[in-house]
Amino acid sequence: MNILELRNVTKRFGNFTAVDKVSFSVQKGKVLSLLGPSGCGKTTTLRLISGFENVDEGSILVSGKDVVNKRPYERNVGLLFQDYALFPHMSVEQNVAYGMKHRGFEKKLIPNRTNEMLELVKLIGFEKRKPGQLSGGQQQRVALARSLAISPEIILLDEPLSALDAKLRQELRFELKEILNTVNATTIVVTHDQEEAMSLGDSVIVMNEGKIIQEGHPTDIYEKPNSKFVAEFVGRSNWFNGNIVNKADDGILKIKTTEGFEFNILESLTPELSNGNYEICVRPERISLEKNEIIDEDSYINLLPGKVVDVAHLGPDIHTVIEVSNKRMIKVVEKYTGQVLKNNGTNVNLYFYPKDCIIVSSEK
């Protein structure tokens, strides 16, 4: 069952169209991530769902009922603001109980519900503290508990982890997912962080300039982007441009790039084009700098000779920049396994399979 459905929703600010005929739906208990750059329309979409902005065209249905003309408090939607918007003069328990008191909950039920929510977000013992006495992560949990306390049909999270430092953001990402799963909350997460979108969302919508560019499972968005914009936004990329010069019998196409490289790609991954011109993306983590037995047996393996110009050991990964012919720089990301790092100037070969090439139309 779809708890939320948007049908051709449009929002304009003067002559500027912030949201342009956006349509999507979210099933009960699922988490949808709205991903895109600043100004793409994702936060405006969230505000339209919550009722803090008015729709110019289209309809928004919650549990099958159009809520376009309903006020925010009439929509049974929980909203977690980017800055948490906690009341500084109220205690933790007063903040969590605030929404229930203004939604007509029975007074005798509020203390138990408040305690239940604080237990869910692991803040038992912090009831009497004020927001100013809490860390950023603890404030985020209070705001989440307040949103969940009213038993909303939909939870809306606007950049919920952006105010936290990188390490805490990563820790709370998994905790947030666990909490949402526990309460079976139907959730929309707005974020510009692709890792956050991919890890939290059961599905992901990539937006740009007020429109939906692609919608799908996180794996499909990463592995099968429908445009160069999506491929670049959801991961690191090495890009080449070229045309098909030969077709083998076993579904392999040979592409010659504008720089003179020749790549083998899978015909099954290649979109049909009018001009035959393609953009080829190879993810840095799909490139190997060492031969192995599997690679040796593959006659269609792609190989590029080059030399190391920079190496950075970043935690579990090694980031290497390789200079190939024509002064072209290629990024490679490998897992650190205790190996000796390569020195600048070392000659290497880059290897990657035809299936590791993501092909999109250069017409898009």
mmCIF file of N, CA and C in Angstrom, residues 238 284 289 306-312 318-324 327-334 342-346 348 350:
data_model
loop_
_atom_site.group_PDB
_atom_site.id
_atom_site.type_symbol
_atom_site.label_atom_id
_atom_site.label_comp_id
_atom_site.label_asym_id
_atom_site.label_seq_id
_atom_site.Cartn_x
_atom_site.Cartn_y
_atom_site.Cartn_z
ATOM 1 N N ASN A 238 35.913 8.054 -13.670
ATOM 2 C CA ASN A 238 36.845 8.397 -14.741
ATOM 3 C C ASN A 238 36.036 8.385 -16.037
ATOM 4 N N PRO A 284 36.692 4.314 -10.080
ATOM 5 C CA PRO A 284 38.066 4.085 -9.615
ATOM 6 C C PRO A 284 38.262 2.762 -8.885
ATOM 7 N N LEU A 289 45.490 -2.520 -10.444
ATOM 8 C CA LEU A 289 46.855 -2.216 -10.876
ATOM 9 C C LEU A 289 47.726 -3.466 -10.959
ATOM 10 N N GLY A 306 50.670 3.145 -17.701
ATOM 11 C CA GLY A 306 50.855 4.491 -17.188
ATOM 12 C C GLY A 306 51.890 4.523 -16.090
ATOM 13 N N LYS A 307 51.986 5.655 -15.409
ATOM 14 C CA LYS A 307 52.912 5.773 -14.279
ATOM 15 C C LYS A 307 52.246 6.509 -13.132
ATOM 16 N N VAL A 308 52.659 6.158 -11.933
ATOM 17 C CA VAL A 308 52.083 6.726 -10.719
ATOM 18 C C VAL A 308 52.564 8.167 -10.543
ATOM 19 N N VAL A 309 51.604 9.079 -10.287
ATOM 20 C CA VAL A 309 51.982 10.467 -10.025
ATOM 21 C C VAL A 309 51.593 10.908 -8.615
ATOM 22 N N ASP A 310 50.702 10.138 -7.960
ATOM 23 C CA ASP A 310 50.342 10.495 -6.585
ATOM 24 C C ASP A 310 49.705 9.295 -5.902
ATOM 25 N N VAL A 311 50.041 9.102 -4.609
ATOM 26 C CA VAL A 311 49.466 8.017 -3.805
ATOM 27 C C VAL A 311 49.050 8.588 -2.456
ATOM 28 N N ALA A 312 47.830 8.294 -2.036
ATOM 29 C CA ALA A 312 47.341 8.735 -0.727
ATOM 30 C C ALA A 312 46.727 7.547 -0.006
ATOM 31 N N ILE A 318 43.443 2.961 -0.574
ATOM 32 C CA ILE A 318 44.597 3.624 -1.174
ATOM 33 C C ILE A 318 44.122 4.310 -2.452
ATOM 34 N N HIS A 319 44.294 5.618 -2.521
ATOM 35 C CA HIS A 319 43.898 6.394 -3.695
ATOM 36 C C HIS A 319 45.152 6.686 -4.516
ATOM 37 N N THR A 320 45.167 6.230 -5.754
ATOM 38 C CA THR A 320 46.326 6.404 -6.622
ATOM 39 C C THR A 320 45.908 7.155 -7.879
ATOM 40 N N VAL A 321 46.730 8.114 -8.285
ATOM 41 C CA VAL A 321 46.511 8.823 -9.538
ATOM 42 C C VAL A 321 47.561 8.353 -10.528
ATOM 43 N N ILE A 322 47.073 7.885 -11.689
ATOM 44 C CA ILE A 322 47.950 7.348 -12.730
ATOM 45 C C ILE A 322 47.907 8.259 -13.944
ATOM 46 N N GLU A 323 49.088 8.599 -14.460
ATOM 47 C CA GLU A 323 49.156 9.357 -15.709
ATOM 48 C C GLU A 323 49.313 8.383 -16.865
ATOM 49 N N VAL A 324 48.359 8.391 -17.794
ATOM 50 C CA VAL A 324 48.459 7.566 -18.996
ATOM 51 C C VAL A 324 48.860 8.486 -20.154
ATOM 52 N N LYS A 327 48.858 12.817 -21.241
ATOM 53 C CA LYS A 327 48.795 13.516 -19.949
ATOM 54 C C LYS A 327 47.467 13.318 -19.233
ATOM 55 N N ARG A 328 46.748 12.275 -19.597
ATOM 56 C CA ARG A 328 45.457 12.001 -18.970
ATOM 57 C C ARG A 328 45.668 11.370 -17.599
ATOM 58 N N MET A 329 44.951 11.857 -16.583
ATOM 59 C CA MET A 329 45.045 11.333 -15.230
ATOM 60 C C MET A 329 43.866 10.407 -14.929
ATOM 61 N N ILE A 330 44.161 9.226 -14.383
ATOM 62 C CA ILE A 330 43.151 8.236 -14.030
ATOM 63 C C ILE A 330 43.214 7.988 -12.531
ATOM 64 N N LYS A 331 42.037 8.010 -11.890
ATOM 65 C CA LYS A 331 41.970 7.745 -10.449
ATOM 66 C C LYS A 331 41.688 6.271 -10.207
ATOM 67 N N VAL A 332 42.428 5.683 -9.242
ATOM 68 C CA VAL A 332 42.248 4.277 -8.869
ATOM 69 C C VAL A 332 42.103 4.200 -7.358
ATOM 70 N N VAL A 333 41.116 3.432 -6.882
ATOM 71 C CA VAL A 333 40.922 3.235 -5.443
ATOM 72 C C VAL A 333 41.002 1.739 -5.151
ATOM 73 N N GLU A 334 41.939 1.353 -4.286
ATOM 74 C CA GLU A 334 42.107 -0.047 -3.899
ATOM 75 C C GLU A 334 42.018 -0.182 -2.385
ATOM 76 N N LYS A 342 52.958 2.108 -3.774
ATOM 77 C CA LYS A 342 53.760 2.387 -4.964
ATOM 78 C C LYS A 342 54.357 3.787 -4.884
ATOM 79 N N ASN A 343 55.542 3.944 -5.429
ATOM 80 C CA ASN A 343 56.215 5.235 -5.422
ATOM 81 C C ASN A 343 55.820 6.049 -6.643
ATOM 82 N N ASN A 344 55.895 7.363 -6.516
ATOM 83 C CA ASN A 344 55.660 8.224 -7.669
ATOM 84 C C ASN A 344 56.686 7.913 -8.751
ATOM 85 N N GLY A 345 56.204 7.843 -9.981
ATOM 86 C CA GLY A 345 57.074 7.517 -11.102
ATOM 87 C C GLY A 345 57.110 6.048 -11.463
ATOM 88 N N THR A 346 56.520 5.180 -10.615
ATOM 89 C CA THR A 346 56.493 3.738 -10.893
ATOM 90 C C THR A 346 55.615 3.464 -12.110
ATOM 91 N N VAL A 348 53.085 1.280 -14.204
ATOM 92 C CA VAL A 348 52.049 0.313 -13.854
ATOM 93 C C VAL A 348 51.148 0.071 -15.066
ATOM 94 N N LEU A 350 46.969 -0.523 -15.869
ATOM 95 C CA LEU A 350 45.615 -0.474 -15.339
ATOM 96 C C LEU A 350 44.777 -1.522 -16.058
#
